[in-house]
């Protein structure tokens, strides 16, 4: 047995994660070709590197198939209901920052806040006979957020890619999506509501609360946490 550490399998998230661990004395590396999802760990014993997509890591943590995983806060909270019961947040890693926001067409000059959106949604339904559509892939997070702030006259429509284009394509009236710079939103003539910050996300190290561990695994976990200078 060994502690399984799930890390994003490619791109800047993988590179930044490797850098973060490396700066703390644990060297992570990819082995084999770019098409192989194999890796190595140096600097601590009893830890196995598992390369996965960031979107798969919440599922693997909740199933107990990996003990630790690096992924975005947004993915954990979207994919795992009652996430605190399934995983524990160990450390924010300081990269992969992105905000989950709600944006509307820039030409909606009288819609700048959530109260404005609520009023616009009611007027939209009265005029068109159906609820305003908000395109997103973050259904759980957006639904819970809008419930908390009292916006109800809307419907969520699924968008798994190019969410910013749904308004231009007339498949939605507004969007809820992740953004880091806002450039794509502006390019699609969308504006962020001034008080609609659904979630501020970044890459974070999580521990599974349900993964089984032997005594050897517990010792390896403790050694890893000590090396990383984290409380377990």
XYZ file of C-alpha atoms in Angstrom, residues 15-177:
163
model
C 3.836 22.377 -13.652
C 2.840 24.744 -10.846
C 1.888 21.821 -8.613
C 5.261 20.179 -9.233
C 6.941 23.503 -8.372
C 4.932 23.897 -5.153
C 5.841 20.432 -3.888
C 9.438 20.796 -5.074
C 9.877 24.015 -3.110
C 8.921 22.025 -0.010
C 11.307 19.133 -0.538
C 9.064 16.696 -2.419
C 10.056 16.202 -6.048
C 7.260 15.164 -8.391
C 7.961 14.212 -11.989
C 6.269 12.711 -14.986
C 7.843 9.548 -16.338
C 7.575 8.062 -19.821
C 6.076 9.902 -22.789
C 3.587 12.763 -22.730
C 0.863 10.239 -23.493
C 1.653 8.141 -20.426
C 0.044 9.034 -17.111
C 2.866 7.783 -14.907
C 4.898 9.702 -12.377
C 7.484 9.478 -9.634
C 7.896 10.935 -6.141
C 11.235 11.665 -4.457
C 11.919 13.123 -1.034
C 9.442 11.064 0.973
C 8.704 7.328 1.081
C 5.381 5.595 0.640
C 3.777 8.140 -1.703
C 2.585 7.329 -5.232
C 1.877 9.994 -7.843
C -1.380 9.585 -9.782
C -1.862 11.876 -12.801
C -5.500 12.733 -13.505
C -7.508 15.534 -15.043
C -8.387 18.242 -12.521
C -12.055 17.392 -13.029
C -11.530 13.748 -12.082
C -9.750 14.455 -8.804
C -12.872 15.384 -6.748
C -14.529 12.104 -7.739
C -11.459 10.049 -6.896
C -11.113 11.749 -3.508
C -14.773 11.207 -2.656
C -14.526 7.537 -3.682
C -11.407 7.040 -1.546
C -9.338 5.885 -4.490
C -6.758 8.592 -3.820
C -5.748 9.972 -0.425
C -4.654 13.446 -1.514
C -5.464 15.557 -4.543
C -4.731 18.956 -6.049
C -7.665 20.579 -7.826
C -9.663 23.787 -7.924
C -11.920 24.841 -5.080
C -14.656 25.350 -7.665
C -14.494 21.734 -8.851
C -14.646 20.315 -5.325
C -17.652 22.401 -4.350
C -19.474 21.871 -7.632
C -18.962 18.132 -7.960
C -19.278 17.051 -4.314
C -22.464 17.606 -2.358
C -21.692 18.294 1.324
C -18.056 18.382 0.295
C -16.764 19.058 3.827
C -17.882 15.566 4.860
C -15.914 13.946 2.030
C -12.677 15.947 1.854
C -10.585 18.213 4.078
C -8.861 21.323 2.740
C -5.162 21.204 3.658
C -3.557 24.121 1.826
C -4.289 26.757 -0.779
C -1.419 26.626 -3.272
C -1.441 30.223 -4.483
C -2.024 29.641 -8.206
C -4.835 28.680 -10.547
C -6.852 31.682 -9.375
C -10.249 32.155 -11.001
C -13.553 33.748 -10.023
C -16.969 32.239 -10.613
C -19.116 35.237 -11.562
C -22.438 36.121 -13.139
C -22.349 38.265 -16.270
C -25.021 39.871 -18.431
C -24.970 41.650 -21.810
C -23.087 44.929 -21.674
C -26.032 46.671 -23.332
C -28.195 46.007 -20.252
C -27.405 49.477 -18.916
C -29.868 49.228 -16.025
C -28.622 45.808 -14.763
C -25.518 46.112 -12.613
C -26.381 44.261 -9.382
C -28.169 41.130 -8.224
C -31.241 43.203 -7.325
C -31.251 44.536 -10.872
C -30.956 40.979 -12.192
C -33.873 39.861 -10.034
C -36.047 42.672 -11.404
C -34.925 41.996 -14.981
C -35.677 38.291 -14.583
C -39.231 38.998 -13.445
C -39.770 41.438 -16.321
C -38.278 38.962 -18.795
C -40.662 36.195 -17.736
C -43.670 38.533 -17.909
C -42.706 39.604 -21.429
C -41.566 36.286 -22.937
C -43.500 33.671 -20.986
C -40.455 31.714 -19.849
C -37.718 32.214 -17.307
C -34.464 34.003 -18.074
C -31.786 31.473 -19.037
C -28.381 31.491 -17.344
C -25.801 29.303 -19.097
C -23.279 27.540 -16.849
C -21.530 24.296 -16.060
C -21.589 25.097 -12.333
C -25.196 24.188 -11.601
C -24.845 23.350 -7.916
C -22.810 26.436 -7.001
C -24.910 28.890 -8.995
C -28.247 27.475 -7.821
C -27.196 27.590 -4.165
C -25.798 31.099 -4.544
C -28.870 32.537 -6.250
C -31.119 30.878 -3.672
C -29.109 32.512 -0.875
C -29.374 35.987 -2.436
C -33.062 35.637 -3.287
C -32.999 35.479 -7.091
C -35.550 32.885 -8.202
C -37.072 33.725 -11.604
C -34.466 32.020 -13.801
C -33.516 28.668 -15.303
C -30.058 27.190 -15.663
C -29.056 25.804 -19.053
C -26.056 23.538 -19.364
C -22.917 24.761 -21.087
C -19.773 22.636 -21.132
C -17.745 24.913 -23.388
C -17.662 28.424 -24.862
C -20.145 29.623 -22.266
C -19.404 33.261 -23.132
C -20.807 32.664 -26.624
C -24.228 31.453 -25.500
C -25.663 34.977 -25.193
C -24.531 35.937 -28.701
C -25.915 32.629 -29.989
C -29.284 33.354 -28.314
C -29.251 30.184 -26.204
C -29.049 32.145 -22.944
C -29.658 35.660 -21.623
C -26.854 35.621 -19.008
C -23.976 33.393 -17.937
C -22.242 32.159 -14.791
C -18.683 31.133 -15.497
